[in-house]
XYZ file of C-alpha atoms in Angstrom:
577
model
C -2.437 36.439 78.968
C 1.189 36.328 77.791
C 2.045 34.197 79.990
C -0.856 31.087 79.500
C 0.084 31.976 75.851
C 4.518 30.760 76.145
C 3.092 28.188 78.564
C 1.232 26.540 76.028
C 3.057 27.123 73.034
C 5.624 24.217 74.096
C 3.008 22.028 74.859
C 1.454 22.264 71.420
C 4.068 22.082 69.651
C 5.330 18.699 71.472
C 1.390 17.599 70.280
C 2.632 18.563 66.415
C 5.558 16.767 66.650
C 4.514 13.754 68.102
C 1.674 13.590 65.937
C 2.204 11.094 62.829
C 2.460 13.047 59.470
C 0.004 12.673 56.578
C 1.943 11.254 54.275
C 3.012 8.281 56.829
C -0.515 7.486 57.488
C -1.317 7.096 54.007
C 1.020 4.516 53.727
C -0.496 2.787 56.179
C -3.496 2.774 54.453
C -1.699 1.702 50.898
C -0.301 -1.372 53.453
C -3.366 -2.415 54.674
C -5.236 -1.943 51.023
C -2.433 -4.257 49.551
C -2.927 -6.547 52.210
C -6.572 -6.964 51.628
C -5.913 -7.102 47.633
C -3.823 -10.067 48.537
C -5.954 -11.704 50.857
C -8.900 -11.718 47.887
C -6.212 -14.877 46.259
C -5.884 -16.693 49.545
C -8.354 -19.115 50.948
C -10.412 -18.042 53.720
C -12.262 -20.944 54.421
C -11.070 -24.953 54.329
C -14.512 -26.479 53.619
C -16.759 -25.680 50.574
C -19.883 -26.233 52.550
C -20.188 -22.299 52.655
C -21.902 -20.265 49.520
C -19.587 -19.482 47.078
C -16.421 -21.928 47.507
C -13.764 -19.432 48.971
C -11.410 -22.627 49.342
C -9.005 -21.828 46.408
C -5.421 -20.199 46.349
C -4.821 -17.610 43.290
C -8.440 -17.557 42.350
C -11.083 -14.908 43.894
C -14.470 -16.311 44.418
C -17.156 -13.815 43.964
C -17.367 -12.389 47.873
C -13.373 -11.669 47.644
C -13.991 -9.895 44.461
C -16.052 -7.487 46.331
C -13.225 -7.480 49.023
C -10.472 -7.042 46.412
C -12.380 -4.068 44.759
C -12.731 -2.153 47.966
C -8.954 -2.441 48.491
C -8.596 -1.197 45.185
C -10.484 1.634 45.290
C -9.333 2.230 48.365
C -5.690 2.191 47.099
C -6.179 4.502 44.103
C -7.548 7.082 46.429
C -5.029 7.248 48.950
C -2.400 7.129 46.161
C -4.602 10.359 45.208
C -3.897 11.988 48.481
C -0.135 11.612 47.771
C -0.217 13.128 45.152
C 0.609 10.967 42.389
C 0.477 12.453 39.114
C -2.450 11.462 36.969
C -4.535 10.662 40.175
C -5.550 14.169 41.554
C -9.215 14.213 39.144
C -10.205 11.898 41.529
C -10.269 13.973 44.626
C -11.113 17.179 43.665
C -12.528 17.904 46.849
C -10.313 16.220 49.404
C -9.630 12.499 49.620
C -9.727 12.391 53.924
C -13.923 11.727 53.319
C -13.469 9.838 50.464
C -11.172 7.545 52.395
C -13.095 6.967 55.230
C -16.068 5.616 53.174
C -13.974 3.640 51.373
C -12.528 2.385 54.200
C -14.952 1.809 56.629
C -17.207 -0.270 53.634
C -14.091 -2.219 52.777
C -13.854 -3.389 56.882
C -17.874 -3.790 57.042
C -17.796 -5.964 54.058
C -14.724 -8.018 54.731
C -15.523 -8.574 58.159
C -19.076 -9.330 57.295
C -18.176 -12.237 55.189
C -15.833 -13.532 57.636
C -18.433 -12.982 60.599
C -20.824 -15.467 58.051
C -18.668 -17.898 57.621
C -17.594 -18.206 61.309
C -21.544 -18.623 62.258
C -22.504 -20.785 58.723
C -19.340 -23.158 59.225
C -19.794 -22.873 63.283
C -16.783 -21.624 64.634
C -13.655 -19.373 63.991
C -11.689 -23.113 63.880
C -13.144 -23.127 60.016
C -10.711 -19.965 59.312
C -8.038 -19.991 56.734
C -5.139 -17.796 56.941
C -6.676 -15.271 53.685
C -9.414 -14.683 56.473
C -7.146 -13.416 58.853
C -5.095 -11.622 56.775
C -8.152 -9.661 55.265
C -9.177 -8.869 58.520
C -6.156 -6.819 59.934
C -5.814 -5.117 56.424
C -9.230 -3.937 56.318
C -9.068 -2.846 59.938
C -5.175 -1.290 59.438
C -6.507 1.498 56.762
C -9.617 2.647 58.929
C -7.420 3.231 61.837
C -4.762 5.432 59.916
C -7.766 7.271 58.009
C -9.441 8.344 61.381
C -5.998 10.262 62.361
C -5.622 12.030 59.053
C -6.445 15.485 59.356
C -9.508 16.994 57.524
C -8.187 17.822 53.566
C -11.519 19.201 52.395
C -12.106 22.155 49.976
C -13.371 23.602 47.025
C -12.806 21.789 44.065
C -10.474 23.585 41.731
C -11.823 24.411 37.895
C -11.197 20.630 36.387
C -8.309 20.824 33.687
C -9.822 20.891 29.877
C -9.768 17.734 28.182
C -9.956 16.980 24.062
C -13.254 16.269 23.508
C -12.634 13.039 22.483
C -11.265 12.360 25.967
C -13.988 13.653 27.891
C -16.440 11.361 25.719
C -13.993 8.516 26.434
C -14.656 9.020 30.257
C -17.919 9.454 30.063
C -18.726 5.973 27.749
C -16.167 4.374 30.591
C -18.575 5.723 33.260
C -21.417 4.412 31.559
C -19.686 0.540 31.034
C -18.457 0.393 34.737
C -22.025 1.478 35.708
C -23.719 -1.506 33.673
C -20.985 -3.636 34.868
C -22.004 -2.870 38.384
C -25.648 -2.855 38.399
C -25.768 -6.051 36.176
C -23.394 -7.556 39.045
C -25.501 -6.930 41.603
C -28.759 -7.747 39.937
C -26.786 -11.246 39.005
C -25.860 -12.297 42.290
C -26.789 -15.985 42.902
C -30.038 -15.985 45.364
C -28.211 -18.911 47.093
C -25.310 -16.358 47.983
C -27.754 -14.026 50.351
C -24.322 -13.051 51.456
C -22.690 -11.748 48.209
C -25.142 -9.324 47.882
C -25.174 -8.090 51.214
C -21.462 -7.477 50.889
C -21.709 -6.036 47.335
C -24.525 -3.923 48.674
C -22.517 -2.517 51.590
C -19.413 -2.105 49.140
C -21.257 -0.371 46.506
C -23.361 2.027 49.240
C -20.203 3.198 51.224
C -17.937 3.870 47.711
C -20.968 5.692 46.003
C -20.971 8.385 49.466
C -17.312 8.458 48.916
C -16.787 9.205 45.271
C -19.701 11.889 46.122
C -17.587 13.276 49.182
C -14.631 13.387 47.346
C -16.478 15.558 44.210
C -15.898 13.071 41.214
C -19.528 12.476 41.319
C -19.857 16.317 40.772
C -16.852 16.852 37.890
C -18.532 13.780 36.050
C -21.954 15.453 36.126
C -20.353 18.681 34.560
C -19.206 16.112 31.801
C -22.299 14.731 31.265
C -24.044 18.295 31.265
C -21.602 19.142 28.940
C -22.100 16.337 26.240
C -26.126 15.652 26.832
C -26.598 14.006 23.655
C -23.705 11.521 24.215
C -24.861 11.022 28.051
C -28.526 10.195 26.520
C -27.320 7.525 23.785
C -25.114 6.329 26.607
C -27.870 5.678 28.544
C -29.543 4.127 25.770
C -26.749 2.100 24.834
C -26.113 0.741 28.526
C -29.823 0.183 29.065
C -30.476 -1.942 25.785
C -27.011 -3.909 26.204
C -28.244 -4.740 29.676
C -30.166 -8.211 28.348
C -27.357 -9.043 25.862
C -25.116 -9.497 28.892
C -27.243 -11.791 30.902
C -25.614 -14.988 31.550
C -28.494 -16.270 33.011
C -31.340 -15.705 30.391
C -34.281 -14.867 31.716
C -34.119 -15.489 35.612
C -32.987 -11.901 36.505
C -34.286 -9.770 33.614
C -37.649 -10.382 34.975
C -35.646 -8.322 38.065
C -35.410 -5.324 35.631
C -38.341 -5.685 34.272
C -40.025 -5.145 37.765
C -37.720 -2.621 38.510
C -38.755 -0.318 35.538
C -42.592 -1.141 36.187
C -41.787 0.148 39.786
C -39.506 3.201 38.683
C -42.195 4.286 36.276
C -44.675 4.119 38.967
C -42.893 5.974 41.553
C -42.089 9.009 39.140
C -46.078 8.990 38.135
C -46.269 9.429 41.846
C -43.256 12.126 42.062
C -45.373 14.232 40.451
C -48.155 14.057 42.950
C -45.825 14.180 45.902
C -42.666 15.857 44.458
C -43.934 18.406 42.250
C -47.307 19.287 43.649
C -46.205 18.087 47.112
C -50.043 16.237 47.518
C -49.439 13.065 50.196
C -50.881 10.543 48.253
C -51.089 7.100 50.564
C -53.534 5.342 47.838
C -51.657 5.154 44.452
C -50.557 1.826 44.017
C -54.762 1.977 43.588
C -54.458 3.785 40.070
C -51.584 0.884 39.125
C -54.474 -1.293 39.587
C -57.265 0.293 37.656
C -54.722 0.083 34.792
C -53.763 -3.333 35.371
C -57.761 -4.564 35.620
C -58.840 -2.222 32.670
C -56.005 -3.960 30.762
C -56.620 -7.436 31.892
C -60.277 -7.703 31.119
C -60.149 -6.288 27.233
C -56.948 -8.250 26.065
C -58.159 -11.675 25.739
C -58.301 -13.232 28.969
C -60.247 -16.201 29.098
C -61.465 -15.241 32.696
C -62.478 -11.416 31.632
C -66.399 -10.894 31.986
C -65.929 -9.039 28.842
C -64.703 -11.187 26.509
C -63.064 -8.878 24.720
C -59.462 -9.324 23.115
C -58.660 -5.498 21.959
C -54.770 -5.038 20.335
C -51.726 -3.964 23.334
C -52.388 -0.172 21.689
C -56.091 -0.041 22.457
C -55.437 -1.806 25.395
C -52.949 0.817 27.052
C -55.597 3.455 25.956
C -58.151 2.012 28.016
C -56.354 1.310 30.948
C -55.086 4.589 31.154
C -57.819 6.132 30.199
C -59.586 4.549 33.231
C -56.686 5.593 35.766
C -57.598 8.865 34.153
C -61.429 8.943 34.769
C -60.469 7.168 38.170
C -57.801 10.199 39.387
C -60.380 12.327 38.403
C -63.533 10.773 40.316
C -61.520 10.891 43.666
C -59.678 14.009 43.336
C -62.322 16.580 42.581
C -63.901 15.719 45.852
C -60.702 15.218 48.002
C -58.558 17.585 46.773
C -60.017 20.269 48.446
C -58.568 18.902 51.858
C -54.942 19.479 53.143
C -51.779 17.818 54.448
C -52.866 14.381 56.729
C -56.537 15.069 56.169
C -55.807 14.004 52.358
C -53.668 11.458 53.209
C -56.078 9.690 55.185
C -58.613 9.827 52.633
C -56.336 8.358 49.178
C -55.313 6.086 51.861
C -59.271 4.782 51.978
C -59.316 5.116 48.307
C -56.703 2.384 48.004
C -58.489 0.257 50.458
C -61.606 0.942 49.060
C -60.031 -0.068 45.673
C -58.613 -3.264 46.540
C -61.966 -4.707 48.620
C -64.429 -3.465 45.689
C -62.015 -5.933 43.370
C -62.110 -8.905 45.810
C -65.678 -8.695 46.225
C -66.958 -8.191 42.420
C -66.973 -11.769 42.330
C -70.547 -12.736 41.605
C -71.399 -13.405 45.146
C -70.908 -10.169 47.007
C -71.022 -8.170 44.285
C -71.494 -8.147 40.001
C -69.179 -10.916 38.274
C -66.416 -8.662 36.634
C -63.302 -9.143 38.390
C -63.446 -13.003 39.787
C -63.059 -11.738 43.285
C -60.054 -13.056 45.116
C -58.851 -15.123 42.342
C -58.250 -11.925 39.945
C -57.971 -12.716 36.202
C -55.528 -14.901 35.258
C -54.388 -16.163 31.495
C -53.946 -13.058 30.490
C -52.282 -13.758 26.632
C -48.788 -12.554 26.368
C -48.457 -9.238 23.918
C -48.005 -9.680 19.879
C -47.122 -6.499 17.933
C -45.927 -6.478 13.978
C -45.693 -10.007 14.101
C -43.907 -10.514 17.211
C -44.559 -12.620 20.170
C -43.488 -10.871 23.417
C -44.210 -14.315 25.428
C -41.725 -16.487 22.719
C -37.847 -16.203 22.951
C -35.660 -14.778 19.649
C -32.521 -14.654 18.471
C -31.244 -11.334 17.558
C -27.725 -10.944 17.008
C -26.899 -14.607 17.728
C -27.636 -14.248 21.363
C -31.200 -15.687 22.229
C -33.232 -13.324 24.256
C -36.103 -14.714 26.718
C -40.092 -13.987 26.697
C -39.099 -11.152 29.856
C -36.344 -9.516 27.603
C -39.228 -8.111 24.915
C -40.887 -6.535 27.960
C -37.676 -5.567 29.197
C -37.676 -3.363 26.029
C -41.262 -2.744 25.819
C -41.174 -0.742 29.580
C -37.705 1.212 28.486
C -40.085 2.690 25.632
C -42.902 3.298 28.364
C -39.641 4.774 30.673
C -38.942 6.824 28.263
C -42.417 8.273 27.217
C -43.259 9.077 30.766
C -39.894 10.928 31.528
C -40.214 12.760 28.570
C -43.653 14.145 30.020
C -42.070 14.590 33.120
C -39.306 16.917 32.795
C -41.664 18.301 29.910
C -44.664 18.847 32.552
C -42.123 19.938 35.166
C -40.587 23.030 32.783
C -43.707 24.007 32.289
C -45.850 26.712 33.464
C -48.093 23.942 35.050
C -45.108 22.598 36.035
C -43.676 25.845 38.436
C -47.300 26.076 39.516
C -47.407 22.857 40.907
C -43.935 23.716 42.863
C -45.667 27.141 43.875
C -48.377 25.045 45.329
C -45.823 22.587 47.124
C -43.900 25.131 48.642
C -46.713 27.758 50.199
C -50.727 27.147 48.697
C -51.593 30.056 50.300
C -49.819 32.254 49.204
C -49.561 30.714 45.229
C -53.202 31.175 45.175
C -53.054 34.649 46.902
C -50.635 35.011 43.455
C -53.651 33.977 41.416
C -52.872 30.404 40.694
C -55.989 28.691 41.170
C -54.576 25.588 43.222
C -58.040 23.371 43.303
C -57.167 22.856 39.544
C -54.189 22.886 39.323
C -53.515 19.878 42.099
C -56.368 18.116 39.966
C -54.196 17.997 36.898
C -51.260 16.630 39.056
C -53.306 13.800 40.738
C -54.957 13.206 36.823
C -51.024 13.243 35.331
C -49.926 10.582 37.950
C -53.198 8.406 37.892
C -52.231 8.082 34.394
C -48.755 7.682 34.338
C -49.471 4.585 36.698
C -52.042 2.889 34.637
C -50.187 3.351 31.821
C -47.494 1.094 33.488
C -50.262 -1.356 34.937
C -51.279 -2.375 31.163
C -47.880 -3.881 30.644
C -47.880 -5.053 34.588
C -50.924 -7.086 33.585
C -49.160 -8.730 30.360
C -45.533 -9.137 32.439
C -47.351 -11.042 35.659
C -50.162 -12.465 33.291
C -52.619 -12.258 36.370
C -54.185 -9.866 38.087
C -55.023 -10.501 42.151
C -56.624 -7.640 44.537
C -53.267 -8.581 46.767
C -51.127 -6.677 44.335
C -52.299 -3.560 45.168
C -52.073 -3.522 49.169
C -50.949 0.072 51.151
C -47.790 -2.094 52.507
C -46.152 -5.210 52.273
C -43.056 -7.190 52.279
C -43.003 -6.823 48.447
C -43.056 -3.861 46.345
C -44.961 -1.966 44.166
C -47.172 -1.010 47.272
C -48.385 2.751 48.450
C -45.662 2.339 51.308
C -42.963 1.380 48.687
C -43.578 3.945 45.929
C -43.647 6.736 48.616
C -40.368 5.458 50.013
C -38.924 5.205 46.731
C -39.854 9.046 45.531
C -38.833 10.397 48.949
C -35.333 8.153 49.374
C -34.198 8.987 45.757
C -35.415 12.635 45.355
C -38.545 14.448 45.242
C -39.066 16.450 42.513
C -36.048 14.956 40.435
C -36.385 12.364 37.285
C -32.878 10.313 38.392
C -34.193 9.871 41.905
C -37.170 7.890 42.501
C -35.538 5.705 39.416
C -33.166 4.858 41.826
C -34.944 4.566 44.709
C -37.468 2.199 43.389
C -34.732 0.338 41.479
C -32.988 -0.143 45.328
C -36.292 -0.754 47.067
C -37.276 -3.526 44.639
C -33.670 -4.687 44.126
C -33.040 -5.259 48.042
C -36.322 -7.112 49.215
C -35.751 -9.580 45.767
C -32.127 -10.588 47.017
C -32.909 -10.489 50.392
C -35.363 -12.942 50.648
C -33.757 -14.954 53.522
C -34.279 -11.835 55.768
C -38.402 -13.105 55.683
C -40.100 -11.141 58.512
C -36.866 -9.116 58.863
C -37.131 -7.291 55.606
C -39.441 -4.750 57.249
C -37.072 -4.110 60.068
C -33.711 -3.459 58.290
C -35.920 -1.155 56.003
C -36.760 0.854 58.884
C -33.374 1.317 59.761
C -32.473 2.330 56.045
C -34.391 4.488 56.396
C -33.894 6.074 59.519
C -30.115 6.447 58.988
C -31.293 8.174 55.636
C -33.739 10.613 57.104
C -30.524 11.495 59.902
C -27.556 11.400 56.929
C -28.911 12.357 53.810
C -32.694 13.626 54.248
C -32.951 15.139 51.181
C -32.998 12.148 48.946
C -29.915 10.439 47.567
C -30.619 12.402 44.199
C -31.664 15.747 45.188
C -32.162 19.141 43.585
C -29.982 22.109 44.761
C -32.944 23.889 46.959
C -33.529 20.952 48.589
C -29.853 20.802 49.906
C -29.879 23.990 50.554
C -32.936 23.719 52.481
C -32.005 20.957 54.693
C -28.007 21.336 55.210
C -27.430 24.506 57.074
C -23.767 24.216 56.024
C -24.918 25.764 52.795
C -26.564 28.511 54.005
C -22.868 30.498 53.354
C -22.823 29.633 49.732
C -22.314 32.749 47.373
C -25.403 34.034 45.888
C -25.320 32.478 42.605
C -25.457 29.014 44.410
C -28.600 30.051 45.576
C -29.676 31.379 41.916
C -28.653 27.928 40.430
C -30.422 26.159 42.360
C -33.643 28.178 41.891
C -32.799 27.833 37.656
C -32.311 24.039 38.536
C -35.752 23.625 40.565
């Protein structure tokens, strides 16, 4: 044994010396990051035939932005790993993980865009020497990253900051964050590939800055100051039309978006609180969109009835209510796929019955196929939701009062939420998620108390189908299909409550704000859409299969890496369930 031991000690330490040190690879990285930074003011293509005009010297078009950001984040971080002072809050856990997402979205993007203009322009002859030289320094920091040894740790108490610093941060967090989502929600629909780059850019640095911890320091801020985080939210969210330099073409995005979001967390608390797989409930989105549609004035409503927006939301919700109600107390006595397969009829069931009361097939209430159009926009104190104002001397479109309209309905329905969640209803709906059996073998009667959860939802989602109604001004039976191309559908709000987060409030947000944001701006994909959604999601379920926004014991239930963690990880998490 001595003797294998001396014979291999030369060897290995021959391997040390010849490997390259640390601090030489990360200049190799700062090289090829400068490189790329530089390339973003050189032309990369001759002709201006391709989207976006990258013909000019000294002035970034749009797709090098995205380049030239990636090199600078990229940048920043490894001059982080150096060690320079004033940089280190970045990586409190390591920068070697941080870098390689940085790094390997930076290449993916760069040589993306170059790959598109080589097949839009036909041919690598159409090449301009910025192309080139963004190529070899995107590809120069991936290589040195991949040879830098693994840096990770635990992240070291973060130093204490004045509080006027700390809510400095925090209100710079909250601009950069409303510079980047209006960004991507701006993105010319002519430019399919600006936002695929700017989606690949964004995705890769938002793993990173989670790898490297800063994602997890800034949430302690943010815990820390909750009332500032909240107005900042408030702030960022009502500035968000104020900064629109296209008036209304994209607002009508966000509107959608929040419709969606509020949808999919009616639905997290069928599938993420009370863990019920509900396959049906764009259905109850519906009901609150037809109940709404045929009392507010429509000159196609069999009613003729023209009730005020207030009375109107009643009554639609009121009907998802009744309707949650009707089909749960018989269904919910079923388990698992057997009451899948039966909200799955529901929605089916839902969507032929309003097709078919036409007058022919069935009684004249909905116009069949044709749904009920002319639905009359909103008017509240004296203002005209389908009319433009000025307000501040910038002129806001008809979409930006509903834009404001659905961050009040937002905000009502995550207020019940986290208020329903907390509550004793609330942990008996996770008692029922996690083990039925043996909640009700506690004495929680779980018949009931699933009904409530599938009655809370159904309303949450017609509540947001009134203002759908107003927003689309027509109703159609197609709206409300199990899946589709196009969001909100069953398929949709499911994958938006399970990619974001079950059982969390910031989750499905984002995951129905991604899964209605990508299929808008990807358009050109057509019968592709479904396909590169797949494979979303299957790298999602294999990387990250608790949700991107996910409580503590649902990490710690899927990532045996955690199953070490001291025991008051495992009592936060419980507190934080």
């Amino acid at each position: 044994m001595t003797t294998n031991t001396t014979a291999q000690t030369p060897q290995t330490a021959e391997t040390v010396k010849q490997a390259p040190a640390p601090t030489t690879l990360l200049y190799a990285v700062i090289a090829g990051s400068l490189l790329t930074i530089v390339s973003a003011f050189l032309a990369w293509t001759w002709t201006a035939e391709f989207p976006g005009d990258l013909t000019y010297y000294g002035s970034p078009a749009d797709l090098q932005y995205v380049t030239l950001a990636g090199g600078a984040l990229t940048l920043v971080h490894a001059l982080s790993a150096l060690g320079v002072k004033g940089l280190g809050w970045l990586t409190p856990n390591g920068s070697r993980k941080a870098l390689f997402f940085l790094t390997l979205g930076n290449l993916a993007a760069t040589w993306f865009t170059v790959l598109a203009i080589t097949v839009v322009l036909g041919g690598v002859v159409n090449l301009e020497p910025g192309a080139l030289v963004a190529l070899v320094g995107s590809l120069i920091p991936v290589i040195a990253v991949s040879k830098l040894p693994d840096d990770t740790r635990k992240a070291a108490p973060a130093k204490q900051l004045p509080s006027w610093a700390e809510i400095l941060i925090i209100t710079a967090v909250f601009a950069i964050g409303l510079f980047v989502i209006t960004y991507g929600i701006d993105t010319d629909d002519k430019e399919p590939q600006l936002f695929v780059a700017y989606l690949i850019t964004v995705g890769l640095a938002a793993f990173a800055l989670n790898k490297s911890g800063l994602f997890a320091r800034l949430g302690g801020l943010t815990a820390k100051y909750r009332q500032v985080t909240l107005i900042g939210t408030a702030a960022a969210a009502i500035a968000f039309p104020f900064i629109q330099q296209s008036g209304d073409t994209y607002t009508l995005i966000a509107v959608n978006i929040l419709i969606f979001a509020t949808v999919a967390l009616g639905l997290n608390v069928v599938v993420g609180l009370a863990g019920l797989l509900d396959l049906g409930y764009v259905a109850f989105l519906g009901v609150g969109a037809y109940a709404a549609a045929l009392v507010s004035g429509s000159t196609a409503s069999a009613f003729g009835i023209h009730l005020p927006f207030w009375a109107a939301v009643i009554v639609g919700a009121l009907a998802s209510l009744i309707f949650g109600v009707v089909i749960g107390a018989p269904t919910l006595r079923l388990r698992g796929d057997y009451l899948a397969i039966v909200t799955l009829g529901f929605g089916e069931i839902f969507r032929i019955a309003m097709g078919n009361l036409d007058g022919t097939s069935g009684p004249d209430i909905t116009n069949g196929p044709n749904g009920i159009p002319n639905i009359p926009h909103l008017e509240l104190f004296g203002w005209n939701f389908g009319e433009s104002h000025v307000v501040g001397g910038i002129t806001l479109g008809a979409y930006a009062n509903y834009y404001f309209l659905m961050l009040l309905v937002m905000a009502l329905v995550v207020v019940v939420f986290a208020r329903a969640g907390s509550s004793r209803i609330g942990r008996a709906w996770v008692a029922i998620r996690e083990d039925e059996t043996a909640a009700e073998a506690m004495g929680i009667n779980g018949f009931k108390v699933k009904l409530i959860a599938f009655a809370l939802g159904a309303t949450l989602a017609g509540l947001a189908g009134t203002v759908q109604a107003h927003v689309n001004s027509t109703v159609v039976p197609e709206n409300y299909v199990f899946a589709g191309p196009v969001p909100p559908n069953s398929a949709f709000l499911l994958a938006a409550v399970i990619l974001g987060g079950m059982g969390t409030i910031r989750g499905p947000i984002l995951g129905a704000a991604l899964l209605f944001l990508i299929p808008a701006k990807l358009a050109f994909l057509q019968d592709y859409q479904l396909l590169a959604f797949g494979i979303a999601l299957i790298l999602l379920m294999r990387f990250r299969p608790e949700g991107l926004i996910a409580n503590k014991r649902a990490q710690l239930e899927f990532h045996d890496d955690t199953a070490d963690q001291a025991p008051t990880d495992l009592a936060t998490a419980k507190a934080g369930a």
